[in-house]
PDB file of C-alpha atoms in Angstrom:
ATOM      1  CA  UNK W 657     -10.305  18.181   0.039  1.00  0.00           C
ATOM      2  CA  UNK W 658      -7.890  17.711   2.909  1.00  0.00           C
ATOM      3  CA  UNK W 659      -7.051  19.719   6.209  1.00  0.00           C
ATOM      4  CA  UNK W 660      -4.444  22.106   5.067  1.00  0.00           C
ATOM      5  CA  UNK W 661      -3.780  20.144   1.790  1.00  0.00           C
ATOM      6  CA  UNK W 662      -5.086  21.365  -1.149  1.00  0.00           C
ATOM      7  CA  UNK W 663      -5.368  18.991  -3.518  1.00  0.00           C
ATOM      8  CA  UNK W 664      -6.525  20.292  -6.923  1.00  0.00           C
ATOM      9  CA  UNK W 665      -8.242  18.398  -9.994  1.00  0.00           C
ATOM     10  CA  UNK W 666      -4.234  19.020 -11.536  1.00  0.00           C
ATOM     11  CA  UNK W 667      -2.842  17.173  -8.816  1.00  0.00           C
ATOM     12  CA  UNK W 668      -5.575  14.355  -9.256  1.00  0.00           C
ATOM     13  CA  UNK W 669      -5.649  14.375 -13.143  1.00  0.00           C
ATOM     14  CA  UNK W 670      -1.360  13.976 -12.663  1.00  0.00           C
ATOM     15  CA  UNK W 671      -1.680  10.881 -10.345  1.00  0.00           C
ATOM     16  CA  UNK W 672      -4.117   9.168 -12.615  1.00  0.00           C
ATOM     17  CA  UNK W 673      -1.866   9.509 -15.407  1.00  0.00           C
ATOM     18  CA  UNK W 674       1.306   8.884 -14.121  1.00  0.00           C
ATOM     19  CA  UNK W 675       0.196   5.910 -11.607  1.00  0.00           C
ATOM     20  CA  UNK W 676      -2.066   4.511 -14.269  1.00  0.00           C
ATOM     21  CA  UNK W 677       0.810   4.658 -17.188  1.00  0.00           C
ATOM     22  CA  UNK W 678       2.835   3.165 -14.353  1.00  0.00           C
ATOM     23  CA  UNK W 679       0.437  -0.129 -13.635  1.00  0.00           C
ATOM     24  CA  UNK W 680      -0.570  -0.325 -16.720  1.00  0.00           C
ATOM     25  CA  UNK W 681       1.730  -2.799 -17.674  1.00  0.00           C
ATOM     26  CA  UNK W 682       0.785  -5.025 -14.556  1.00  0.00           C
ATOM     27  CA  UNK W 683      -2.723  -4.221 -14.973  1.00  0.00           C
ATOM     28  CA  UNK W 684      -4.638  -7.731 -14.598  1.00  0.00           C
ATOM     29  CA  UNK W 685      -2.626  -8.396 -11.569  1.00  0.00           C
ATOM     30  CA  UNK W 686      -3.641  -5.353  -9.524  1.00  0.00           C
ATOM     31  CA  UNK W 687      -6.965  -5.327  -7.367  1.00  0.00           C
ATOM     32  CA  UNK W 688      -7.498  -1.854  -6.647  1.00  0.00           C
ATOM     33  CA  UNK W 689      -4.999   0.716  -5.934  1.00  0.00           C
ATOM     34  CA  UNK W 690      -5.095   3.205  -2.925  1.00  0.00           C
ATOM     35  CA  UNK W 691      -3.013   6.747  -2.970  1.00  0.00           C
ATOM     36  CA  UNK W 692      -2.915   8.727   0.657  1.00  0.00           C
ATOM     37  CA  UNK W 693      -1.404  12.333   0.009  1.00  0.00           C
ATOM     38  CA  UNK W 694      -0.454  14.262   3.405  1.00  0.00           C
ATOM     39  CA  UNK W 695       2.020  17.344   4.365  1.00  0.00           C
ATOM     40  CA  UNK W 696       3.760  18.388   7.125  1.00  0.00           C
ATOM     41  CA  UNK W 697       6.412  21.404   7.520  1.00  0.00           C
ATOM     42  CA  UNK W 698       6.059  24.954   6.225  1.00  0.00           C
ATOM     43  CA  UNK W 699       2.879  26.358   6.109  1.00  0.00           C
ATOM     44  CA  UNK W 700       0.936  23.596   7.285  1.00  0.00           C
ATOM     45  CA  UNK W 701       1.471  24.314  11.126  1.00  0.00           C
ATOM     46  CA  UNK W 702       3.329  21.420  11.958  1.00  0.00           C
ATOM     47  CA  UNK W 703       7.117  21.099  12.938  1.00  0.00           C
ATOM     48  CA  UNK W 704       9.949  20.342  10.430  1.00  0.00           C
ATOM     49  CA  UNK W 705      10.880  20.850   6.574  1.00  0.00           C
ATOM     50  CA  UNK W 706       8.074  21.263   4.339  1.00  0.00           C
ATOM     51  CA  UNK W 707       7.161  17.786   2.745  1.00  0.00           C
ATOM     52  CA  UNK W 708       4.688  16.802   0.785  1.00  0.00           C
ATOM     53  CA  UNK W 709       4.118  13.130   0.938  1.00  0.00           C
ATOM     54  CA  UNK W 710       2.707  10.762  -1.501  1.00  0.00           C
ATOM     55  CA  UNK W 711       1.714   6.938  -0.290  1.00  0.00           C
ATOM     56  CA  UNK W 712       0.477   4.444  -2.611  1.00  0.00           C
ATOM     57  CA  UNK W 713      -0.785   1.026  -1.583  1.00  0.00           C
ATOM     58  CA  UNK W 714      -1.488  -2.239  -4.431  1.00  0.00           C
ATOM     59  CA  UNK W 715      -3.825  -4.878  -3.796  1.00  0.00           C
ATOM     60  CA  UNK W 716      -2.688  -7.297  -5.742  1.00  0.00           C
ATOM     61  CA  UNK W 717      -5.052 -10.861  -6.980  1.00  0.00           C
ATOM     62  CA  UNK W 718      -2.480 -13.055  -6.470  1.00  0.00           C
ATOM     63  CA  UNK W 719       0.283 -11.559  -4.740  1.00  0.00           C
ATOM     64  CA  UNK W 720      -0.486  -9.704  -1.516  1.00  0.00           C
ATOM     65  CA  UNK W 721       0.071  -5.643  -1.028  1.00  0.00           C
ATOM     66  CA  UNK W 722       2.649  -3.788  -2.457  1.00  0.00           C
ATOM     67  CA  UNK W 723       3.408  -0.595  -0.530  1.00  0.00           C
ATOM     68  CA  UNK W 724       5.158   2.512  -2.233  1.00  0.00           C
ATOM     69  CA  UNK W 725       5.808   6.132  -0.382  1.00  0.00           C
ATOM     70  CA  UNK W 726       8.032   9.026  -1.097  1.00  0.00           C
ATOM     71  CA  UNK W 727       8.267  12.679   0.347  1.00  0.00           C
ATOM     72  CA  UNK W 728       9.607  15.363  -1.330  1.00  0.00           C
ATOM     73  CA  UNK W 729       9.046  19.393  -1.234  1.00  0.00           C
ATOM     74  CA  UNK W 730       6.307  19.218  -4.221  1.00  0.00           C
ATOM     75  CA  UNK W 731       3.853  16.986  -4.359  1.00  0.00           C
ATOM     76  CA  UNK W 732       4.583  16.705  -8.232  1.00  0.00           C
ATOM     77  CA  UNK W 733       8.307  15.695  -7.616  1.00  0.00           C
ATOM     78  CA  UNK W 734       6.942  12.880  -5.015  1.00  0.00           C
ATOM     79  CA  UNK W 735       4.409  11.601  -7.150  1.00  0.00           C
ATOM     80  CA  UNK W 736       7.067  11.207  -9.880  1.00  0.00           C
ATOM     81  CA  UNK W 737       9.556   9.445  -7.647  1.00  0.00           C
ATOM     82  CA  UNK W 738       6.331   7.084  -6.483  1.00  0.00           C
ATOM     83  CA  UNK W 739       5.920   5.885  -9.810  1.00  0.00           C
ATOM     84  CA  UNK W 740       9.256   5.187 -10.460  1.00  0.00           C
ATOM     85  CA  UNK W 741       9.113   3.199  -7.444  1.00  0.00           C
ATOM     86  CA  UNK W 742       6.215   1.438  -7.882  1.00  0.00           C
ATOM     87  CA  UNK W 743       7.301   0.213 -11.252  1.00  0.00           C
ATOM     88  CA  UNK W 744      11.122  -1.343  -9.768  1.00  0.00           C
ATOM     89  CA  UNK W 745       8.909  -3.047  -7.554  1.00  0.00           C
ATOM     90  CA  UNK W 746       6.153  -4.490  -9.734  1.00  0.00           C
ATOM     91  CA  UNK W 747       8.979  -6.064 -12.287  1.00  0.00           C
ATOM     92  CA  UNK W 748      10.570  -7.719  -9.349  1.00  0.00           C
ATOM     93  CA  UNK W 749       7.164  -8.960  -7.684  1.00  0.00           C
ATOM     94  CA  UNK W 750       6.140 -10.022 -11.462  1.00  0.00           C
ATOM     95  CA  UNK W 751       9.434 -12.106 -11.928  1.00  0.00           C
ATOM     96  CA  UNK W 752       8.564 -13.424  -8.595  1.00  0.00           C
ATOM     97  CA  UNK W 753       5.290 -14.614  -9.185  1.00  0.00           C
ATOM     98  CA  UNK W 754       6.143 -15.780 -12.757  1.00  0.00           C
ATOM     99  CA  UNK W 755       8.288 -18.326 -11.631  1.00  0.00           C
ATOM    100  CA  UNK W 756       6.041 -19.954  -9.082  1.00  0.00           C
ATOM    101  CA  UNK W 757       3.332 -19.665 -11.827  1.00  0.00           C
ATOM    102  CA  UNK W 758       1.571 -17.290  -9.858  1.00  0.00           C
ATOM    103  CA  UNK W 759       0.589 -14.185 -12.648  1.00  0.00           C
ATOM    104  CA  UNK W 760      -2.459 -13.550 -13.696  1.00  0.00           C
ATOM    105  CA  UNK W 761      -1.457 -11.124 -16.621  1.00  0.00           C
ATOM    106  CA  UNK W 762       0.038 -12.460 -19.749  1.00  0.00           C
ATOM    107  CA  UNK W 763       3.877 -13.596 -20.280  1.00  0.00           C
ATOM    108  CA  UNK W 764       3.770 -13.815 -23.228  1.00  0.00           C
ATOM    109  CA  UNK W 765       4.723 -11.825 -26.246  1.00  0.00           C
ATOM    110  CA  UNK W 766       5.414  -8.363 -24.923  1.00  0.00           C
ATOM    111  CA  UNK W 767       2.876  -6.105 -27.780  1.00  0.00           C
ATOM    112  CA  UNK W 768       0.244  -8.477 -27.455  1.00  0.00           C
ATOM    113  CA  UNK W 769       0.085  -8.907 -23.649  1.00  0.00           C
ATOM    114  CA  UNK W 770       1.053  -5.757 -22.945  1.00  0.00           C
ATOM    115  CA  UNK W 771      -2.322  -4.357 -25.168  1.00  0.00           C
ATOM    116  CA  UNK W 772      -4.827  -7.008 -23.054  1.00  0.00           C
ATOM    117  CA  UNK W 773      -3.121  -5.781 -19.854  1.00  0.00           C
ATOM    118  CA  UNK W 774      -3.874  -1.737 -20.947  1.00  0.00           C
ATOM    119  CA  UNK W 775      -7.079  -2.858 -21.556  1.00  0.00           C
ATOM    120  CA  UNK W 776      -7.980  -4.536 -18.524  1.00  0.00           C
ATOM    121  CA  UNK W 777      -6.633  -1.399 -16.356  1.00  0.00           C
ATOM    122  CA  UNK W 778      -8.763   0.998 -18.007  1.00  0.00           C
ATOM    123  CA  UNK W 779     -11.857  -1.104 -15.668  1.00  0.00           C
ATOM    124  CA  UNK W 780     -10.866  -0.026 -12.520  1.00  0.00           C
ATOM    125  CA  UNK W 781      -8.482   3.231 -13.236  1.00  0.00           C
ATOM    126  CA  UNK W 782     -11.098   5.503 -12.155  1.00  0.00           C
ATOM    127  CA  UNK W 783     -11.733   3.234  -8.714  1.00  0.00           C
ATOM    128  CA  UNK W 784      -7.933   5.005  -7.923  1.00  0.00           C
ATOM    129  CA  UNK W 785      -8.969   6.181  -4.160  1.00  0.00           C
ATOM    130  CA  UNK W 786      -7.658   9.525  -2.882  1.00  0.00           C
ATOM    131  CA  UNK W 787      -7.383  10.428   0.482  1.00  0.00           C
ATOM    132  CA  UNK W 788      -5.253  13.355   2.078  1.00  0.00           C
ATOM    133  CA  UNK W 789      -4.291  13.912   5.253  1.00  0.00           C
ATOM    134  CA  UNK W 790      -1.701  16.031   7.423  1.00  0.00           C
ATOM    135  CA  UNK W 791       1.297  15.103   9.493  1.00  0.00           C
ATOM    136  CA  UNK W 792       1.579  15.413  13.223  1.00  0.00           C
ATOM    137  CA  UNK W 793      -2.171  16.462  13.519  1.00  0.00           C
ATOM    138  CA  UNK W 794      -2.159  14.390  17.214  1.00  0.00           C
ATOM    139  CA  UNK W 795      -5.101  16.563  18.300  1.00  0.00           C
ATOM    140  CA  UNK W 796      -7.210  15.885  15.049  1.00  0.00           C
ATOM    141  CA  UNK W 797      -6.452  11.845  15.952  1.00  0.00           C
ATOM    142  CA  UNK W 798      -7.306  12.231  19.289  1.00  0.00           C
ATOM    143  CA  UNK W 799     -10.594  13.963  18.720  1.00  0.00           C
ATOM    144  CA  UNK W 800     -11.564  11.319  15.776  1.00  0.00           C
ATOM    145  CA  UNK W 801     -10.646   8.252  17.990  1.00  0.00           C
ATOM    146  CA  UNK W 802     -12.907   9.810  21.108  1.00  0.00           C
ATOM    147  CA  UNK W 803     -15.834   9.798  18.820  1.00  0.00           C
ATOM    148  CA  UNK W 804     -15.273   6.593  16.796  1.00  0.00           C
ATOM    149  CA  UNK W 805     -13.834   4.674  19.757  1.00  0.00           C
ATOM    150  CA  UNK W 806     -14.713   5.388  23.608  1.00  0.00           C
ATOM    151  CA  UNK W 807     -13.862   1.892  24.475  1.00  0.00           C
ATOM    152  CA  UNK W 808     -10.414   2.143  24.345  1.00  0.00           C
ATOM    153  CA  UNK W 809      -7.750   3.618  26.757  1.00  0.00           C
ATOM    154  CA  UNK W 810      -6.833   7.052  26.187  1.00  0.00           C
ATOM    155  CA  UNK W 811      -3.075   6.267  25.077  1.00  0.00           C
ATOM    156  CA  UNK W 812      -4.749   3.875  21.606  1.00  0.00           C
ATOM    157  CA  UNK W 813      -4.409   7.292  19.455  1.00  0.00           C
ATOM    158  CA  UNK W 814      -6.090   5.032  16.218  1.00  0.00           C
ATOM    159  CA  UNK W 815      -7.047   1.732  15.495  1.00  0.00           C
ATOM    160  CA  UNK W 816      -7.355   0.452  12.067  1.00  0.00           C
ATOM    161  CA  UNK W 817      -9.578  -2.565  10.478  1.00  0.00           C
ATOM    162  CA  UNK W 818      -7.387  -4.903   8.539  1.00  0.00           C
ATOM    163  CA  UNK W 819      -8.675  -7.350   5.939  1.00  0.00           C
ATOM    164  CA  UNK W 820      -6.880 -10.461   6.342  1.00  0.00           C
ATOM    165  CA  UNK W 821      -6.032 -12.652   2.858  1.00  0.00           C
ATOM    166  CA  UNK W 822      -5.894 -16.323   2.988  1.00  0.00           C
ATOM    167  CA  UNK W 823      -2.316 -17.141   2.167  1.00  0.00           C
ATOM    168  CA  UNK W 824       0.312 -20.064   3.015  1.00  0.00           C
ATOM    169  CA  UNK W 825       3.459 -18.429   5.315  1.00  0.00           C
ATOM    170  CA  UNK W 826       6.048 -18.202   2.372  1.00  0.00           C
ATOM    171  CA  UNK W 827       3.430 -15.610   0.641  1.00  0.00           C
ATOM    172  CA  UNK W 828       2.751 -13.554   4.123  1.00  0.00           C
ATOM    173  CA  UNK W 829       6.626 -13.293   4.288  1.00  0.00           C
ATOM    174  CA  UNK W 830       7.467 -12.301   0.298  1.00  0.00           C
ATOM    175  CA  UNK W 831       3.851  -9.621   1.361  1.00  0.00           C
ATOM    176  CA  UNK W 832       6.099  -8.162   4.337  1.00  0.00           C
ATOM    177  CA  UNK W 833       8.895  -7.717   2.487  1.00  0.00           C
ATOM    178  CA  UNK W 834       7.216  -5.874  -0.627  1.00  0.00           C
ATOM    179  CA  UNK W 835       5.607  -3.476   2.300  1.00  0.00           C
ATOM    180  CA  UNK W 836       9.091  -3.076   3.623  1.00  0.00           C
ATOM    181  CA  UNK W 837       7.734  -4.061   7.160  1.00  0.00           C
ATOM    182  CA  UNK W 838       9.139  -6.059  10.001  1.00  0.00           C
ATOM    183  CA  UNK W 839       6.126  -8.230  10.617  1.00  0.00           C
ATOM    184  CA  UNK W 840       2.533  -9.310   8.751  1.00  0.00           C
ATOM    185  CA  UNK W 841      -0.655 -10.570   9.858  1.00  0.00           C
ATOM    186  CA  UNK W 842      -2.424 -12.970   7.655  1.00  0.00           C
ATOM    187  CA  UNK W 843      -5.407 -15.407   8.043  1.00  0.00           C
ATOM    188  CA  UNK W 844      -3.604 -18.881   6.923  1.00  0.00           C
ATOM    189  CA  UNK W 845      -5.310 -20.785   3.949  1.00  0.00           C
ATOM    190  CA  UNK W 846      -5.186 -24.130   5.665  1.00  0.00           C
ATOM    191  CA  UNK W 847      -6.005 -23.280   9.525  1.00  0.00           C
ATOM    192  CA  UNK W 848      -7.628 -20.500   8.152  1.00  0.00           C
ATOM    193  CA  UNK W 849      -6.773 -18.841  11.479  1.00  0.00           C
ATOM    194  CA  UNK W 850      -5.161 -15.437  12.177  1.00  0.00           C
ATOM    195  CA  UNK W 851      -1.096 -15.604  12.373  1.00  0.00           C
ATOM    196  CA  UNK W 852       1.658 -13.240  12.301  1.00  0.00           C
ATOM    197  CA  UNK W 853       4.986 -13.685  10.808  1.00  0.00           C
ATOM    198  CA  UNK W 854       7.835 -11.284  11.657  1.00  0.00           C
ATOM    199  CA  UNK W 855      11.514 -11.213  10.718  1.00  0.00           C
ATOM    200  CA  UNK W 856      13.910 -12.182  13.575  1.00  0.00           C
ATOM    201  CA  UNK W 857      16.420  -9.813  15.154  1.00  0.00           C
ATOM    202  CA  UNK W 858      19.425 -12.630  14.322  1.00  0.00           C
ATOM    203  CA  UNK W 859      18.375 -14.173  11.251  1.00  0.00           C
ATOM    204  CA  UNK W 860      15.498 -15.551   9.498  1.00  0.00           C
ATOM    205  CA  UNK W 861      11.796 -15.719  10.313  1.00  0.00           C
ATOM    206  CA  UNK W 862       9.163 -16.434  13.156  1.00  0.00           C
ATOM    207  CA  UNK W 863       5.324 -17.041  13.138  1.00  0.00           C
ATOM    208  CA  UNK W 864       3.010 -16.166  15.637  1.00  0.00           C
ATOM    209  CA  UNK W 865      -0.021 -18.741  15.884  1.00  0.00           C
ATOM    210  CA  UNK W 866      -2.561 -17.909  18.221  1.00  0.00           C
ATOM    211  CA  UNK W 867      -4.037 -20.534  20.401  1.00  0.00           C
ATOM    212  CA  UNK W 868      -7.203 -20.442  23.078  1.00  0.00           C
ATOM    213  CA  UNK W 869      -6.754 -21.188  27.023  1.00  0.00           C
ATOM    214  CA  UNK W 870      -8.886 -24.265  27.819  1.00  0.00           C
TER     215      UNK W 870
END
């Protein structure tokens, strides 16, 4: 299933229930959820420690991307420290969002809401997307980008298509912060033109708006 990463129906069957047990309690609020396993180190051929990586990415359907990764020596021990992750960062993005009226799940009485939300996750938790890769693999990239991409200049080792969410700036900003990134492009829901907002080196925020030469 992936270039010097096994991963076995145990590994997969593990995931499920440990990022599914995990969401399940923010279920109608998540979109789809996307987990990337890679390696690097030890046996793989690759340079340093032997890590194995797990990265987990939430689409959320009212709340941008939340972006979770850990590496640890066993795949097992990173998953578990993933979920734990994920789940510090769902309660804060849910107290976020429930205070700007922004949740689509239910905060109401904890049995009852927590049952509809189980419910609702049990739709998509086999649409859970698993992809593995390796670390440090520059030749692989190389040889993937000369056959999906001959247009560009030898020194673009990857390019990447990015679906852009109508959103006003305070939401691309709270979006870059749950990613743990330094800037965030967005497609703004009144211009509905591409922008970027990135944090400032002194303090703060910036947007980038993009404007045509006459």
């Amino acid at each position: 299933l992936g270039n010097l990463l096994q991963v076995t129906d145990a590994i997969k069957a593990y995931i499920q229930e440990k990022i599914a047990k995990t969401l399940s309690k923010f279920a109608q609020e998540v979109k789809n959820v996307d987990v990337s396993l890679s390696a690097r180190g030890g046996d793989t051929g690759t340079h340093g420690k032997k890590e194995q990586k797990v990265d987990v990415t939430i689409h959320t359907v009212r709340n941008g991307i939340v972006r979770v990764e850990d590496s640890e020596g066993t795949l097992y021990a990173s998953i578990d420290l993933v979920a734990d992750k994920i789940d510090r960062k769902m309660v804060k993005l849910k107290e976020r969002a429930i205070s700007k009226g922004k949740w689509a799940g239910h905060a109401g009485p904890r049995d009852q809401g927590q049952a509809l939300e189980e419910a609702a996750f049990k739709e998509y938790q086999d649409d859970v997307q698993y992809e593995t890769s390796v670390f440090d693999q520059q030749e692989a990239i190389n040889r993937e980008f000369a056959t999906l991409n001959k247009d560009f200049p030898p020194i673009v080792y990857r390019t990447k298509v990015v679906r852009l969410d109508p959103m006003s700036t305070e939401d691309a900003i709270e979006a870059m912060e749950a990613l743990g990134h330094d800037f965030y492009m967005y497609q703004d829901v009144q211009s509905r033109t591409m922008q970027v907002v990135y944090r400032r080196a002194t303090q703060g925020y910036g947007v980038l708006v993009p404007e045509s030469k006459a």
